[in-house]
Amino acid sequence: MAKFLYVYHGSGKMPTDEAERKAAMDAWTGWYGKLGQAVVDGGNPVGMSKTVLPGGKVENNGGSNPTAGYTIVEAKDIDDAVIKAKDCPILTNPAFTVEIAPIIEMM
């Protein structure tokens, strides 16, 4: 099985209401449960990033497509990884997307 990086993109807000936070966590836990042992690293959300551009210029806004978090999964191939990502709870928010890239083992 190959490993794939799911990079979540978008700029949404974390739920502030306890019931909304619990519902969000339950959705993620359910999805991870459905994926089972395919989840290599459940990842985490990330804070606002900085982007270093050629010439050393720095953008403080996460760039044009800010990263919201990541997960690493195992799948037969990229098409299988895409199928697994289609049920990702982050996709219930139209402001978010999931980018999928194969991890190339160098060592």
mmCIF file of C-alpha atoms in Angstrom, residues 6-101:
data_model
loop_
_atom_site.group_PDB
_atom_site.id
_atom_site.type_symbol
_atom_site.label_atom_id
_atom_site.label_comp_id
_atom_site.label_asym_id
_atom_site.label_seq_id
_atom_site.Cartn_x
_atom_site.Cartn_y
_atom_site.Cartn_z
ATOM 1 C CA TYR A 6 -4.415 14.758 2.473
ATOM 2 C CA VAL A 7 -3.964 18.506 2.760
ATOM 3 C CA TYR A 8 -7.093 20.335 3.820
ATOM 4 C CA HIS A 9 -7.432 23.794 2.287
ATOM 5 C CA GLY A 10 -9.796 26.573 3.168
ATOM 6 C CA SER A 11 -10.392 29.298 5.643
ATOM 7 C CA GLY A 12 -13.168 28.483 8.012
ATOM 8 C CA LYS A 13 -13.645 29.024 11.691
ATOM 9 C CA MET A 14 -13.398 26.387 14.376
ATOM 10 C CA PRO A 15 -16.754 25.926 16.135
ATOM 11 C CA THR A 16 -16.948 27.916 19.352
ATOM 12 C CA ASP A 17 -20.114 26.294 20.680
ATOM 13 C CA GLU A 18 -19.442 23.097 22.680
ATOM 14 C CA ALA A 19 -22.207 21.161 20.900
ATOM 15 C CA GLU A 20 -20.838 22.193 17.483
ATOM 16 C CA ARG A 21 -17.281 21.196 18.510
ATOM 17 C CA LYS A 22 -18.530 17.816 19.699
ATOM 18 C CA ALA A 23 -20.499 17.282 16.473
ATOM 19 C CA ALA A 24 -17.401 18.144 14.416
ATOM 20 C CA MET A 25 -15.175 15.806 16.446
ATOM 21 C CA ASP A 26 -17.782 13.030 16.210
ATOM 22 C CA ALA A 27 -17.846 13.453 12.409
ATOM 23 C CA TRP A 28 -14.042 13.169 12.212
ATOM 24 C CA THR A 29 -13.961 10.202 14.583
ATOM 25 C CA GLY A 30 -16.644 8.480 12.510
ATOM 26 C CA TRP A 31 -14.771 9.080 9.267
ATOM 27 C CA TYR A 32 -11.494 7.838 10.735
ATOM 28 C CA GLY A 33 -13.360 4.791 12.031
ATOM 29 C CA LYS A 34 -14.677 4.124 8.527
ATOM 30 C CA LEU A 35 -11.141 4.419 7.114
ATOM 31 C CA GLY A 36 -9.834 2.059 9.800
ATOM 32 C CA GLN A 37 -6.211 1.007 9.486
ATOM 33 C CA ALA A 38 -5.811 3.124 6.336
ATOM 34 C CA VAL A 39 -5.204 6.086 8.665
ATOM 35 C CA VAL A 40 -1.428 6.214 9.181
ATOM 36 C CA ASP A 41 -1.405 9.617 10.890
ATOM 37 C CA GLY A 42 -4.670 11.305 11.822
ATOM 38 C CA GLY A 43 -2.905 14.645 11.497
ATOM 39 C CA ASN A 44 -4.144 17.864 13.013
ATOM 40 C CA PRO A 45 -5.564 21.230 12.107
ATOM 41 C CA VAL A 46 -2.925 23.905 11.583
ATOM 42 C CA GLY A 47 -2.788 27.610 12.334
ATOM 43 C CA MET A 48 -2.284 30.407 9.854
ATOM 44 C CA SER A 49 0.899 29.853 7.901
ATOM 45 C CA LYS A 50 3.475 32.123 6.348
ATOM 46 C CA THR A 51 4.563 31.654 2.760
ATOM 47 C CA VAL A 52 8.130 32.409 1.677
ATOM 48 C CA LEU A 53 8.276 33.450 -1.984
ATOM 49 C CA PRO A 54 11.277 33.553 -4.304
ATOM 50 C CA GLY A 55 13.467 36.491 -3.392
ATOM 51 C CA GLY A 56 12.595 36.125 0.285
ATOM 52 C CA LYS A 57 9.267 37.971 0.278
ATOM 53 C CA VAL A 58 6.949 36.626 3.013
ATOM 54 C CA GLU A 59 3.155 36.508 2.918
ATOM 55 C CA ASN A 60 1.514 36.308 6.337
ATOM 56 C CA ASN A 61 -1.894 35.141 5.160
ATOM 57 C CA GLY A 62 -1.286 31.500 4.273
ATOM 58 C CA GLY A 63 -1.054 32.280 0.573
ATOM 59 C CA SER A 64 -3.770 31.988 -2.021
ATOM 60 C CA ASN A 65 -4.904 28.546 -0.835
ATOM 61 C CA PRO A 66 -4.331 28.350 2.947
ATOM 62 C CA THR A 67 -3.691 25.001 4.574
ATOM 63 C CA ALA A 68 -6.145 24.059 7.312
ATOM 64 C CA GLY A 69 -4.712 20.655 8.311
ATOM 65 C CA TYR A 70 -3.506 17.276 7.131
ATOM 66 C CA THR A 71 -3.921 13.499 7.394
ATOM 67 C CA ILE A 72 -1.795 10.640 6.048
ATOM 68 C CA VAL A 73 -3.559 7.524 4.741
ATOM 69 C CA GLU A 74 -2.637 4.309 2.993
ATOM 70 C CA ALA A 75 -4.407 3.369 -0.217
ATOM 71 C CA LYS A 76 -3.924 1.075 -3.219
ATOM 72 C CA ASP A 77 -3.373 4.047 -5.539
ATOM 73 C CA ILE A 78 -4.308 7.713 -5.866
ATOM 74 C CA ASP A 79 -7.762 6.840 -7.195
ATOM 75 C CA ASP A 80 -8.421 4.770 -4.063
ATOM 76 C CA ALA A 81 -7.143 7.678 -1.938
ATOM 77 C CA VAL A 82 -9.569 10.000 -3.745
ATOM 78 C CA ILE A 83 -12.487 7.671 -3.037
ATOM 79 C CA LYS A 84 -11.538 7.548 0.647
ATOM 80 C CA ALA A 85 -11.370 11.373 0.794
ATOM 81 C CA LYS A 86 -14.845 11.931 -0.638
ATOM 82 C CA ASP A 87 -16.481 11.326 2.749
ATOM 83 C CA CYS A 88 -14.147 13.692 4.615
ATOM 84 C CA PRO A 89 -16.191 15.797 7.038
ATOM 85 C CA ILE A 90 -14.344 18.977 6.071
ATOM 86 C CA LEU A 91 -16.100 18.829 2.702
ATOM 87 C CA THR A 92 -19.431 19.680 4.330
ATOM 88 C CA ASN A 93 -18.121 23.269 4.317
ATOM 89 C CA PRO A 94 -18.080 24.576 0.712
ATOM 90 C CA ALA A 95 -15.080 26.795 1.559
ATOM 91 C CA PHE A 96 -12.826 23.723 2.013
ATOM 92 C CA THR A 97 -11.142 21.233 -0.302
ATOM 93 C CA VAL A 98 -8.942 18.162 0.109
ATOM 94 C CA GLU A 99 -5.721 17.997 -1.914
ATOM 95 C CA ILE A 100 -4.310 14.483 -2.279
ATOM 96 C CA ALA A 101 -0.665 13.761 -3.077
#
